[in-house]
């Protein structure tokens, strides 16, 4: 990629952030619309789970393929294809005649979404080559998630009340088209110096693993253990096959050598834990505010602001801290805040009082705002830039897998507790185990943040970067060593 002027780099960052905005906004807007969709489409709790998890599941399954394909055939080309498919899928979702059609169109939409976030992050990584500048750019990238969380519930609430839930998909049309035109005009093409070969077997195994695991978790409360046991077995077999098959390929879909870096492995698990907490948190909060408290979609969206605003404010601060002091402090703040929030709901029934409900939402927003930048920066900074797309895709896959599992597990726990009883009467006690699960996710962020950001962890990152650099040539090793320095405190 040619060296760009500072103004052009900022424009590229803005265009990439537009893609993140429509993908993130789609999830937060949809959460507010769930109760309306439930009534209109006569959906069960598991049906609502599928409207979310069909999106995140396909996203998690295809992100690594999209990242490696972009490195091979061109990041700009894949990014533009993603914008076209995502925008078209959004239009189809707005026209869905029933729940099954909506789930299917959400999957079409997600095929496009899988080409956006990891490819955009790869474009950013290759545009901002200075480690400090890259960390700040990633902080801005994380702030966009906060914008989507702040705007999503309000936009969704207004649209659901004034027009109907189908209109929430119309938001993606003008943003997607604008991003497409700007990308064509201003984003330079880039690709890895040496093309990586496709890995269709690895891709099929990833889809089998994620799909079977998610199905087993979501359907277990309604269908029973005997029905989902074969799917759990398929997931276990796919995982085992991946661990055996991938290391034997010269150019695997998932380069397991990445995981020899403790910061990279820690970032992967932290991403799963943090986004599992996010998925479960939004799912429980939306259903509680509308189905138990009886709030309108707009009022429920306003109640989400105490969580969304801190996320928006803390994300750029986290990016600056990562650039100046390393990832440890942001991860510790994130872990403590997210754990405290979930414990408030699990142990003290925070939702039963406006004061504690506000405090619980604010704490979660602070924690989630601090967690994004260290995840992304750590994931991409220890790798040669030639593999930036794959490394970014692993981080993005971890996020989507976490959100998928969060909705699946917490939704399954809630469905088991509520059963056929009224939401209003049984929701709070039925949701308590789910809140404890989210507290465990926050504790995992805290513990892994400590473990993966010390001197020993940085040593493993340096050794891993050197090994990967040897495989990519001297230039790749230099890039890897330069980037690893971005994660070290100064």
Tab-separated table of C-alpha atoms in Angstrom:
chain	number	residue	atom	x	y	z
A	1	UNK	CA	0.000	0.000	0.000
A	2	UNK	CA	1.467	3.448	-0.905
A	3	UNK	CA	2.272	5.929	1.862
A	4	UNK	CA	-0.721	8.225	2.313
A	5	UNK	CA	-0.916	11.777	3.568
A	6	UNK	CA	-2.231	12.286	7.138
A	7	UNK	CA	-5.529	13.650	5.796
A	8	UNK	CA	-5.958	10.695	3.425
A	9	UNK	CA	-5.201	8.238	6.257
A	10	UNK	CA	-7.895	9.829	8.407
A	11	UNK	CA	-10.344	9.595	5.508
A	12	UNK	CA	-9.568	5.881	5.080
A	13	UNK	CA	-10.129	5.410	8.828
A	14	UNK	CA	-13.495	7.191	8.584
A	15	UNK	CA	-14.604	4.993	5.674
A	16	UNK	CA	-13.612	1.832	7.539
A	17	UNK	CA	-15.465	3.068	10.621
A	18	UNK	CA	-18.606	3.485	8.515
A	19	UNK	CA	-18.577	-0.249	7.812
A	20	UNK	CA	-18.163	-1.020	11.511
A	21	UNK	CA	-21.020	1.348	12.297
A	22	UNK	CA	-23.594	-0.412	10.120
A	23	UNK	CA	-22.518	-3.883	11.287
A	24	UNK	CA	-22.539	-2.903	14.988
A	25	UNK	CA	-25.671	-0.779	14.668
A	26	UNK	CA	-27.492	-3.731	13.138
A	27	UNK	CA	-27.066	-5.741	16.342
A	28	UNK	CA	-27.950	-3.002	18.846
A	29	UNK	CA	-30.952	-1.813	16.829
A	30	UNK	CA	-32.222	-5.375	16.497
A	31	UNK	CA	-32.058	-6.017	20.249
A	32	UNK	CA	-34.513	-3.176	20.928
A	33	UNK	CA	-36.865	-4.566	18.279
A	34	UNK	CA	-36.917	-8.126	19.683
A	35	UNK	CA	-40.199	-7.859	21.663
A	36	UNK	CA	-42.001	-6.294	18.666
A	37	UNK	CA	-40.654	-9.003	16.393
A	38	UNK	CA	-41.695	-11.636	18.936
A	39	UNK	CA	-45.305	-10.428	18.821
A	40	UNK	CA	-45.472	-9.845	15.078
A	41	UNK	CA	-43.784	-13.114	14.056
A	42	UNK	CA	-45.079	-15.209	16.988
A	43	UNK	CA	-41.525	-16.172	17.920
A	44	UNK	CA	-40.389	-18.207	20.916
A	45	UNK	CA	-37.350	-17.330	23.031
A	46	UNK	CA	-35.234	-19.672	20.907
A	47	UNK	CA	-36.607	-18.001	17.777
A	48	UNK	CA	-35.423	-14.640	19.080
A	49	UNK	CA	-32.032	-16.164	19.815
A	50	UNK	CA	-31.759	-17.330	16.211
A	51	UNK	CA	-32.484	-13.865	14.796
A	52	UNK	CA	-29.335	-12.700	16.600
A	53	UNK	CA	-27.212	-15.833	16.445
A	54	UNK	CA	-27.852	-16.549	12.761
A	55	UNK	CA	-26.052	-13.256	12.171
A	56	UNK	CA	-23.169	-13.675	14.599
A	57	UNK	CA	-22.753	-17.386	13.812
A	58	UNK	CA	-22.273	-16.899	10.073
A	59	UNK	CA	-20.063	-13.914	10.815
A	60	UNK	CA	-17.836	-15.971	13.107
A	61	UNK	CA	-17.677	-18.825	10.582
A	62	UNK	CA	-16.626	-16.707	7.585
A	63	UNK	CA	-14.439	-13.963	9.077
A	64	UNK	CA	-11.157	-15.870	8.764
A	65	UNK	CA	-11.970	-16.850	5.184
A	66	UNK	CA	-12.736	-13.214	4.387
A	67	UNK	CA	-9.513	-12.024	6.006
A	68	UNK	CA	-7.284	-14.465	4.153
A	69	UNK	CA	-9.156	-13.889	0.871
A	70	UNK	CA	-8.674	-10.131	1.224
A	71	UNK	CA	-4.959	-10.611	1.846
A	72	UNK	CA	-4.825	-12.711	-1.323
A	73	UNK	CA	-7.082	-10.998	-3.906
A	74	UNK	CA	-7.154	-7.428	-2.594
A	75	UNK	CA	-8.579	-5.800	0.510
A	76	UNK	CA	-10.404	-3.007	-1.277
A	77	UNK	CA	-12.063	-5.437	-3.683
A	78	UNK	CA	-13.332	-7.721	-0.907
A	79	UNK	CA	-14.399	-4.742	1.223
A	80	UNK	CA	-16.530	-3.334	-1.603
A	81	UNK	CA	-18.105	-6.741	-2.265
A	82	UNK	CA	-18.990	-6.939	1.406
A	83	UNK	CA	-20.703	-3.545	1.324
A	84	UNK	CA	-22.822	-4.594	-1.674
A	85	UNK	CA	-23.932	-7.932	-0.167
A	86	UNK	CA	-24.559	-6.476	3.307
A	87	UNK	CA	-26.690	-3.639	1.962
A	88	UNK	CA	-28.694	-5.977	-0.289
A	89	UNK	CA	-29.183	-8.414	2.600
A	90	UNK	CA	-30.514	-5.575	4.770
A	91	UNK	CA	-33.167	-4.802	2.169
A	92	UNK	CA	-34.175	-8.481	2.055
A	93	UNK	CA	-34.465	-8.578	5.873
A	94	UNK	CA	-36.880	-5.637	5.776
A	95	UNK	CA	-39.108	-7.627	3.395
A	96	UNK	CA	-39.049	-10.973	5.290
A	97	UNK	CA	-42.581	-12.477	5.441
A	98	UNK	CA	-41.857	-14.711	8.462
A	99	UNK	CA	-39.329	-15.711	11.102
A	100	UNK	CA	-37.657	-18.403	8.997
A	101	UNK	CA	-37.241	-15.994	6.094
A	102	UNK	CA	-35.840	-13.352	8.417
A	103	UNK	CA	-33.249	-15.778	9.790
A	104	UNK	CA	-32.293	-16.818	6.242
A	105	UNK	CA	-31.963	-13.213	5.045
A	106	UNK	CA	-29.936	-12.357	8.146
A	107	UNK	CA	-27.499	-15.043	7.050
A	108	UNK	CA	-27.291	-13.499	3.562
A	109	UNK	CA	-26.672	-10.123	5.158
A	110	UNK	CA	-23.915	-11.592	7.275
A	111	UNK	CA	-22.028	-13.026	4.307
A	112	UNK	CA	-21.442	-9.394	3.380
A	113	UNK	CA	-20.728	-8.399	6.969
A	114	UNK	CA	-17.979	-11.014	7.184
A	115	UNK	CA	-16.103	-9.108	4.460
A	116	UNK	CA	-16.264	-5.783	6.299
A	117	UNK	CA	-14.841	-5.659	9.827
A	118	UNK	CA	-11.716	-7.858	9.533
A	119	UNK	CA	-10.888	-6.429	6.121
A	120	UNK	CA	-11.401	-2.879	7.379
A	121	UNK	CA	-9.122	-3.597	10.328
A	122	UNK	CA	-6.519	-4.998	7.950
A	123	UNK	CA	-6.767	-1.822	5.849
A	124	UNK	CA	-6.298	0.285	8.998
A	125	UNK	CA	-3.316	-1.819	10.110
A	126	UNK	CA	-1.610	-1.369	6.761
A	127	UNK	CA	-2.509	2.343	6.570
A	128	UNK	CA	-1.315	3.298	10.062
A	129	UNK	CA	2.127	1.701	10.261
A	130	UNK	CA	3.410	3.682	13.274
A	131	UNK	CA	2.577	1.682	16.436
A	132	UNK	CA	1.383	4.688	18.466
A	133	UNK	CA	-0.667	6.068	15.570
A	134	UNK	CA	-2.145	2.619	14.975
A	135	UNK	CA	-3.188	2.307	18.632
A	136	UNK	CA	-4.972	5.675	18.452
A	137	UNK	CA	-6.696	4.687	15.212
A	138	UNK	CA	-7.870	1.468	16.857
A	139	UNK	CA	-9.157	3.556	19.759
A	140	UNK	CA	-11.270	5.548	17.309
A	141	UNK	CA	-12.405	2.260	15.776
A	142	UNK	CA	-13.493	1.093	19.232
A	143	UNK	CA	-15.335	4.363	19.845
A	144	UNK	CA	-17.549	3.591	16.851
A	145	UNK	CA	-18.851	0.580	18.770
A	146	UNK	CA	-19.814	3.024	21.505
A	147	UNK	CA	-21.563	5.238	18.958
A	148	UNK	CA	-23.546	2.251	17.694
A	149	UNK	CA	-24.488	1.311	21.247
A	150	UNK	CA	-25.547	4.889	22.004
A	151	UNK	CA	-27.406	5.494	18.744
A	152	UNK	CA	-28.719	1.958	18.183
A	153	UNK	CA	-31.275	1.752	21.002
A	154	UNK	CA	-32.555	5.293	20.338
A	155	UNK	CA	-32.715	4.877	16.562
A	156	UNK	CA	-34.238	1.438	16.966
A	157	UNK	CA	-36.791	2.641	19.504
A	158	UNK	CA	-37.859	5.575	17.333
A	159	UNK	CA	-38.150	3.424	14.214
A	160	UNK	CA	-39.998	0.570	15.924
A	161	UNK	CA	-42.541	2.921	17.509
A	162	UNK	CA	-43.082	5.175	14.490
A	163	UNK	CA	-42.723	2.859	11.494
A	164	UNK	CA	-42.297	-0.725	12.707
A	165	UNK	CA	-39.460	-3.195	13.266
A	166	UNK	CA	-38.842	-3.718	9.532
A	167	UNK	CA	-37.568	-0.157	9.221
A	168	UNK	CA	-34.525	-0.913	11.401
A	169	UNK	CA	-32.898	-2.548	8.380
A	170	UNK	CA	-33.415	0.534	6.203
A	171	UNK	CA	-30.751	2.421	8.184
A	172	UNK	CA	-28.035	0.337	6.536
A	173	UNK	CA	-28.985	1.404	3.002
A	174	UNK	CA	-27.742	5.043	2.895
A	175	UNK	CA	-24.663	4.326	5.043
A	176	UNK	CA	-23.721	1.275	2.968
A	177	UNK	CA	-24.102	3.104	-0.336
A	178	UNK	CA	-22.116	6.113	0.903
A	179	UNK	CA	-19.311	3.862	2.170
A	180	UNK	CA	-19.259	2.042	-1.178
A	181	UNK	CA	-18.833	5.250	-3.197
A	182	UNK	CA	-16.159	6.623	-0.841
A	183	UNK	CA	-14.237	3.338	-0.858
A	184	UNK	CA	-14.197	3.281	-4.648
A	185	UNK	CA	-12.849	6.828	-4.717
A	186	UNK	CA	-10.415	7.096	-1.804
A	187	UNK	CA	-9.277	3.698	-0.432
A	188	UNK	CA	-6.122	2.336	-2.146
A	189	UNK	CA	-5.891	-1.340	-3.013
A	190	UNK	CA	-3.547	-3.523	-0.966
A	191	UNK	CA	-2.823	-7.209	-0.587
A	192	UNK	CA	-0.273	-9.506	1.016
A	193	UNK	CA	3.058	-9.758	-0.868
A	194	UNK	CA	2.569	-13.488	-1.304
A	195	UNK	CA	-0.883	-14.960	-1.896
A	196	UNK	CA	-2.095	-17.619	0.530
A	197	UNK	CA	-3.869	-20.654	-0.863
A	198	UNK	CA	-7.493	-21.364	0.142
A	199	UNK	CA	-8.203	-23.955	2.840
A	200	UNK	CA	-11.699	-25.330	2.067
A	201	UNK	CA	-11.413	-28.251	4.509
A	202	UNK	CA	-10.487	-25.927	7.358
A	203	UNK	CA	-13.375	-23.612	6.457
A	204	UNK	CA	-15.902	-26.478	6.493
A	205	UNK	CA	-14.591	-27.648	9.872
A	206	UNK	CA	-14.953	-24.136	11.334
A	207	UNK	CA	-18.558	-23.893	10.087
A	208	UNK	CA	-19.356	-27.349	11.484
A	209	UNK	CA	-17.815	-26.485	14.851
A	210	UNK	CA	-19.575	-23.159	15.343
A	211	UNK	CA	-22.887	-24.194	13.833
A	212	UNK	CA	-23.264	-27.491	15.692
A	213	UNK	CA	-22.182	-25.993	19.010
A	214	UNK	CA	-24.598	-23.058	18.765
A	215	UNK	CA	-27.506	-25.280	17.704
A	216	UNK	CA	-26.904	-27.644	20.602
A	217	UNK	CA	-26.893	-24.826	23.156
A	218	UNK	CA	-29.950	-22.951	21.831
A	219	UNK	CA	-32.169	-25.985	21.233
A	220	UNK	CA	-31.285	-27.935	24.388
A	221	UNK	CA	-33.982	-26.351	26.653
A	222	UNK	CA	-36.836	-27.059	24.213
A	223	UNK	CA	-35.660	-30.212	22.425
A	224	UNK	CA	-33.865	-32.024	25.229
A	225	UNK	CA	-30.375	-33.453	25.640
A	226	UNK	CA	-30.987	-36.536	23.511
A	227	UNK	CA	-31.892	-34.412	20.490
A	228	UNK	CA	-28.867	-32.096	20.660
A	229	UNK	CA	-26.266	-34.678	21.719
A	230	UNK	CA	-25.362	-35.590	18.092
A	231	UNK	CA	-24.731	-31.915	17.353
A	232	UNK	CA	-22.480	-31.609	20.385
A	233	UNK	CA	-20.577	-34.661	19.122
A	234	UNK	CA	-20.193	-33.053	15.688
A	235	UNK	CA	-18.788	-29.896	17.319
A	236	UNK	CA	-16.265	-31.920	19.351
A	237	UNK	CA	-15.199	-33.918	16.300
A	238	UNK	CA	-14.786	-30.753	14.214
A	239	UNK	CA	-12.616	-29.170	16.905
A	240	UNK	CA	-10.411	-32.241	17.124
A	241	UNK	CA	-10.101	-32.406	13.334
A	242	UNK	CA	-9.064	-28.744	13.201
A	243	UNK	CA	-6.333	-29.306	15.787
A	244	UNK	CA	-4.997	-32.292	13.836
A	245	UNK	CA	-5.456	-31.062	10.261
A	246	UNK	CA	-4.497	-27.388	10.346
A	247	UNK	CA	-0.883	-27.727	11.588
A	248	UNK	CA	-0.135	-30.094	8.696
A	249	UNK	CA	-1.048	-27.552	6.023
A	250	UNK	CA	1.667	-25.200	4.756
A	251	UNK	CA	-0.875	-22.346	4.593
A	252	UNK	CA	-3.752	-23.152	6.963
A	253	UNK	CA	-6.951	-21.189	7.434
A	254	UNK	CA	-6.006	-20.855	11.115
A	255	UNK	CA	-2.278	-20.653	11.755
A	256	UNK	CA	-2.082	-22.264	15.176
A	257	UNK	CA	1.402	-20.760	15.645
A	258	UNK	CA	-0.365	-17.470	16.402
A	259	UNK	CA	-1.533	-18.977	19.680
A	260	UNK	CA	2.024	-19.489	20.915
A	261	UNK	CA	1.909	-15.784	21.714
A	262	UNK	CA	0.370	-15.398	25.163
A	263	UNK	CA	-0.937	-11.872	24.394
A	264	UNK	CA	-2.581	-13.114	21.197
A	265	UNK	CA	-4.113	-16.164	22.911
A	266	UNK	CA	-5.189	-13.999	25.831
A	267	UNK	CA	-6.758	-11.452	23.497
A	268	UNK	CA	-8.674	-14.229	21.755
A	269	UNK	CA	-10.187	-15.618	24.970
A	270	UNK	CA	-10.760	-12.125	26.372
A	271	UNK	CA	-12.668	-11.232	23.200
A	272	UNK	CA	-14.846	-14.329	23.546
A	273	UNK	CA	-15.520	-13.582	27.231
A	274	UNK	CA	-16.196	-9.846	26.778
A	275	UNK	CA	-18.517	-10.260	23.825
A	276	UNK	CA	-20.311	-13.201	25.436
A	277	UNK	CA	-21.011	-10.799	28.279
A	278	UNK	CA	-22.213	-8.156	25.809
A	279	UNK	CA	-24.514	-10.550	23.955
A	280	UNK	CA	-26.025	-11.912	27.153
A	281	UNK	CA	-26.304	-8.450	28.704
A	282	UNK	CA	-28.201	-6.937	25.767
A	283	UNK	CA	-30.470	-9.974	25.447
A	284	UNK	CA	-31.477	-9.985	29.125
A	285	UNK	CA	-31.771	-6.202	29.381
A	286	UNK	CA	-33.978	-5.768	26.323
A	287	UNK	CA	-36.424	-8.498	27.318
A	288	UNK	CA	-36.547	-7.261	30.914
A	289	UNK	CA	-37.160	-3.610	30.093
A	290	UNK	CA	-39.955	-4.282	27.591
A	291	UNK	CA	-41.524	-7.581	28.665
A	292	UNK	CA	-41.241	-7.166	32.458
A	293	UNK	CA	-41.230	-3.416	33.057
A	294	UNK	CA	-43.562	-2.864	30.126
A	295	UNK	CA	-41.539	-0.010	28.621
A	296	UNK	CA	-41.930	1.023	25.023
A	297	UNK	CA	-39.107	0.403	22.561
A	298	UNK	CA	-38.081	4.069	22.751
A	299	UNK	CA	-38.073	4.164	26.554
A	300	UNK	CA	-36.104	0.917	26.638
A	301	UNK	CA	-33.599	2.515	24.269
A	302	UNK	CA	-33.260	5.506	26.585
A	303	UNK	CA	-32.571	3.160	29.500
A	304	UNK	CA	-29.645	1.700	27.532
A	305	UNK	CA	-27.901	5.086	27.388
A	306	UNK	CA	-26.203	4.701	30.809
A	307	UNK	CA	-24.383	1.733	29.244
A	308	UNK	CA	-23.840	3.197	25.768
A	309	UNK	CA	-22.471	6.621	26.705
A	310	UNK	CA	-19.597	5.318	28.906
A	311	UNK	CA	-18.677	2.882	26.139
A	312	UNK	CA	-18.449	5.759	23.682
A	313	UNK	CA	-16.390	7.910	26.062
A	314	UNK	CA	-14.041	5.194	27.329
A	315	UNK	CA	-13.103	3.573	24.002
A	316	UNK	CA	-10.789	6.364	22.722
A	317	UNK	CA	-9.308	6.759	26.209
A	318	UNK	CA	-8.537	3.037	26.177
A	319	UNK	CA	-6.851	3.407	22.773
A	320	UNK	CA	-4.604	6.174	24.076
A	321	UNK	CA	-3.711	4.143	27.161
A	322	UNK	CA	-2.796	1.134	25.014
A	323	UNK	CA	-0.591	3.332	22.849
A	324	UNK	CA	1.211	4.946	25.812
A	325	UNK	CA	1.194	2.350	28.601
A	326	UNK	CA	0.262	-0.980	27.056
A	327	UNK	CA	-2.896	-3.123	27.336
A	328	UNK	CA	-2.744	-4.132	31.028
A	329	UNK	CA	-4.475	-1.144	32.662
A	330	UNK	CA	-7.424	-1.008	30.202
A	331	UNK	CA	-7.953	-4.760	30.583
A	332	UNK	CA	-7.933	-4.571	34.374
A	333	UNK	CA	-10.430	-1.697	34.377
A	334	UNK	CA	-12.623	-3.619	31.938
A	335	UNK	CA	-12.526	-6.835	33.959
A	336	UNK	CA	-13.327	-5.170	37.282
A	337	UNK	CA	-16.162	-3.032	35.885
A	338	UNK	CA	-17.845	-5.848	33.929
A	339	UNK	CA	-17.632	-8.256	36.862
A	340	UNK	CA	-19.026	-5.686	39.310
A	341	UNK	CA	-21.910	-4.931	36.958
A	342	UNK	CA	-22.955	-8.557	36.570
A	343	UNK	CA	-22.634	-9.223	40.318
A	344	UNK	CA	-24.977	-6.289	40.993
A	345	UNK	CA	-27.656	-8.036	38.934
A	346	UNK	CA	-26.903	-11.582	40.085
A	347	UNK	CA	-26.528	-11.020	43.829
A	348	UNK	CA	-28.446	-7.806	44.480
A	349	UNK	CA	-31.183	-7.852	41.795
A	350	UNK	CA	-30.069	-4.464	40.451
A	351	UNK	CA	-32.930	-4.386	37.947
A	352	UNK	CA	-35.515	-4.008	40.746
A	353	UNK	CA	-34.304	-0.475	41.608
A	354	UNK	CA	-33.747	2.411	39.214
A	355	UNK	CA	-30.591	3.522	41.045
A	356	UNK	CA	-28.885	0.121	40.965
A	357	UNK	CA	-30.121	-0.528	37.423
A	358	UNK	CA	-28.474	2.721	36.311
A	359	UNK	CA	-25.265	1.824	38.180
A	360	UNK	CA	-25.165	-1.671	36.687
A	361	UNK	CA	-25.585	-0.348	33.155
A	362	UNK	CA	-22.961	2.370	33.656
A	363	UNK	CA	-20.410	-0.096	35.051
A	364	UNK	CA	-20.900	-2.449	32.130
A	365	UNK	CA	-20.528	0.430	29.672
A	366	UNK	CA	-17.235	1.481	31.271
A	367	UNK	CA	-15.904	-2.071	31.168
A	368	UNK	CA	-16.917	-2.717	27.582
A	369	UNK	CA	-15.534	0.644	26.487
A	370	UNK	CA	-12.099	-0.226	27.837
A	371	UNK	CA	-11.903	-3.782	26.499
A	372	UNK	CA	-12.032	-3.316	22.713
A	373	UNK	CA	-8.807	-1.439	21.979
A	374	UNK	CA	-6.433	-3.797	23.856
A	375	UNK	CA	-8.052	-6.834	22.192
A	376	UNK	CA	-7.612	-5.500	18.667
A	377	UNK	CA	-4.199	-3.933	19.128
A	378	UNK	CA	-2.748	-7.037	20.785
A	379	UNK	CA	-4.197	-9.338	18.144
A	380	UNK	CA	-2.681	-7.530	15.160
A	381	UNK	CA	0.461	-6.014	16.672
A	382	UNK	CA	2.404	-9.240	17.152
A	383	UNK	CA	2.015	-10.439	13.585
A	384	UNK	CA	3.787	-9.592	10.304
A	385	UNK	CA	1.719	-7.112	8.310
A	386	UNK	CA	1.508	-9.675	5.507
A	387	UNK	CA	-0.825	-11.698	7.748
A	388	UNK	CA	-2.696	-8.708	9.182
A	389	UNK	CA	-5.980	-9.781	7.595
A	390	UNK	CA	-5.881	-13.262	9.095
A	391	UNK	CA	-4.810	-11.992	12.535
A	392	UNK	CA	-7.537	-9.339	12.559
A	393	UNK	CA	-10.055	-11.943	11.405
A	394	UNK	CA	-9.181	-14.235	14.324
A	395	UNK	CA	-9.827	-11.354	16.724
A	396	UNK	CA	-13.113	-10.485	14.990
A	397	UNK	CA	-14.108	-14.159	14.909
A	398	UNK	CA	-13.526	-14.360	18.653
A	399	UNK	CA	-15.825	-11.388	19.175
A	400	UNK	CA	-18.631	-12.853	17.097
A	401	UNK	CA	-18.213	-16.326	18.570
A	402	UNK	CA	-18.377	-14.805	22.040
A	403	UNK	CA	-21.556	-12.887	21.257
A	404	UNK	CA	-23.076	-15.988	19.678
A	405	UNK	CA	-22.300	-18.096	22.738
A	406	UNK	CA	-23.439	-15.350	25.121
A	407	UNK	CA	-26.891	-15.144	23.538
A	408	UNK	CA	-27.117	-18.933	23.168
A	409	UNK	CA	-26.070	-19.826	26.723
A	410	UNK	CA	-27.839	-17.006	28.563
A	411	UNK	CA	-30.934	-17.428	26.394
A	412	UNK	CA	-30.976	-21.167	27.085
A	413	UNK	CA	-30.654	-20.564	30.825
A	414	UNK	CA	-33.469	-18.009	30.715
A	415	UNK	CA	-35.719	-20.294	28.647
A	416	UNK	CA	-35.198	-23.130	31.141
A	417	UNK	CA	-36.079	-20.889	34.070
A	418	UNK	CA	-39.100	-19.211	32.536
A	419	UNK	CA	-40.495	-22.350	30.845
A	420	UNK	CA	-44.193	-21.723	30.139
A	421	UNK	CA	-44.724	-19.250	32.981
A	422	UNK	CA	-45.208	-15.503	32.585
A	423	UNK	CA	-42.100	-13.406	31.898
A	424	UNK	CA	-43.279	-10.781	34.355
A	425	UNK	CA	-43.541	-13.245	37.249
A	426	UNK	CA	-40.449	-15.396	36.722
A	427	UNK	CA	-37.938	-13.325	34.760
A	428	UNK	CA	-35.788	-11.982	37.616
A	429	UNK	CA	-35.094	-15.351	39.332
A	430	UNK	CA	-34.831	-17.140	35.963
A	431	UNK	CA	-32.223	-14.627	34.769
A	432	UNK	CA	-30.052	-14.868	37.917
A	433	UNK	CA	-27.905	-17.818	36.692
A	434	UNK	CA	-27.366	-15.923	33.442
A	435	UNK	CA	-26.046	-12.911	35.341
A	436	UNK	CA	-23.634	-15.151	37.255
A	437	UNK	CA	-22.376	-16.469	33.906
A	438	UNK	CA	-21.742	-12.886	32.824
A	439	UNK	CA	-19.896	-12.239	36.094
A	440	UNK	CA	-17.652	-15.191	35.240
A	441	UNK	CA	-16.974	-13.649	31.833
A	442	UNK	CA	-15.889	-10.408	33.501
A	443	UNK	CA	-13.626	-12.305	35.886
A	444	UNK	CA	-12.032	-14.074	32.891
A	445	UNK	CA	-11.268	-10.680	31.315
A	446	UNK	CA	-9.624	-9.564	34.567
A	447	UNK	CA	-7.569	-12.720	35.114
A	448	UNK	CA	-6.421	-13.111	31.525
A	449	UNK	CA	-5.669	-9.401	31.321
A	450	UNK	CA	-3.180	-9.840	34.158
A	451	UNK	CA	-1.707	-13.067	32.792
A	452	UNK	CA	-1.307	-12.012	29.152
A	453	UNK	CA	0.202	-8.553	29.612
A	454	UNK	CA	3.303	-9.150	31.748
A	455	UNK	CA	6.990	-9.625	30.926
A	456	UNK	CA	6.657	-13.383	30.339
A	457	UNK	CA	3.728	-12.830	27.958
A	458	UNK	CA	5.636	-10.203	25.964
A	459	UNK	CA	8.521	-12.649	25.627
A	460	UNK	CA	6.238	-15.250	24.057
A	461	UNK	CA	4.923	-12.592	21.651
A	462	UNK	CA	8.438	-11.650	20.555
A	463	UNK	CA	9.413	-15.281	19.964
A	464	UNK	CA	6.211	-15.940	18.024
A	465	UNK	CA	6.710	-12.841	15.874
A	466	UNK	CA	10.266	-13.955	15.112
A	467	UNK	CA	9.080	-17.432	14.027
A	468	UNK	CA	6.325	-15.990	11.861
A	469	UNK	CA	8.769	-13.442	10.463
A	470	UNK	CA	11.118	-16.235	9.436
A	471	UNK	CA	8.256	-17.755	7.508
A	472	UNK	CA	7.404	-14.470	5.768
A	473	UNK	CA	10.903	-13.188	5.140
A	474	UNK	CA	12.977	-10.503	6.756
A	475	UNK	CA	10.455	-7.786	6.067
A	476	UNK	CA	7.721	-9.690	7.856
A	477	UNK	CA	9.928	-10.263	10.876
A	478	UNK	CA	10.767	-6.586	11.078
A	479	UNK	CA	7.127	-5.693	10.902
A	480	UNK	CA	6.329	-8.176	13.600
A	481	UNK	CA	9.082	-6.894	15.904
A	482	UNK	CA	8.055	-3.288	15.302
A	483	UNK	CA	4.443	-4.026	16.070
A	484	UNK	CA	5.118	-6.008	19.221
A	485	UNK	CA	6.759	-2.908	20.632
A	486	UNK	CA	3.389	-1.186	20.463
A	487	UNK	CA	2.067	-3.406	23.232
A	488	UNK	CA	4.887	-2.734	25.653
A	489	UNK	CA	4.595	-0.026	28.317
A	490	UNK	CA	6.733	3.032	27.690
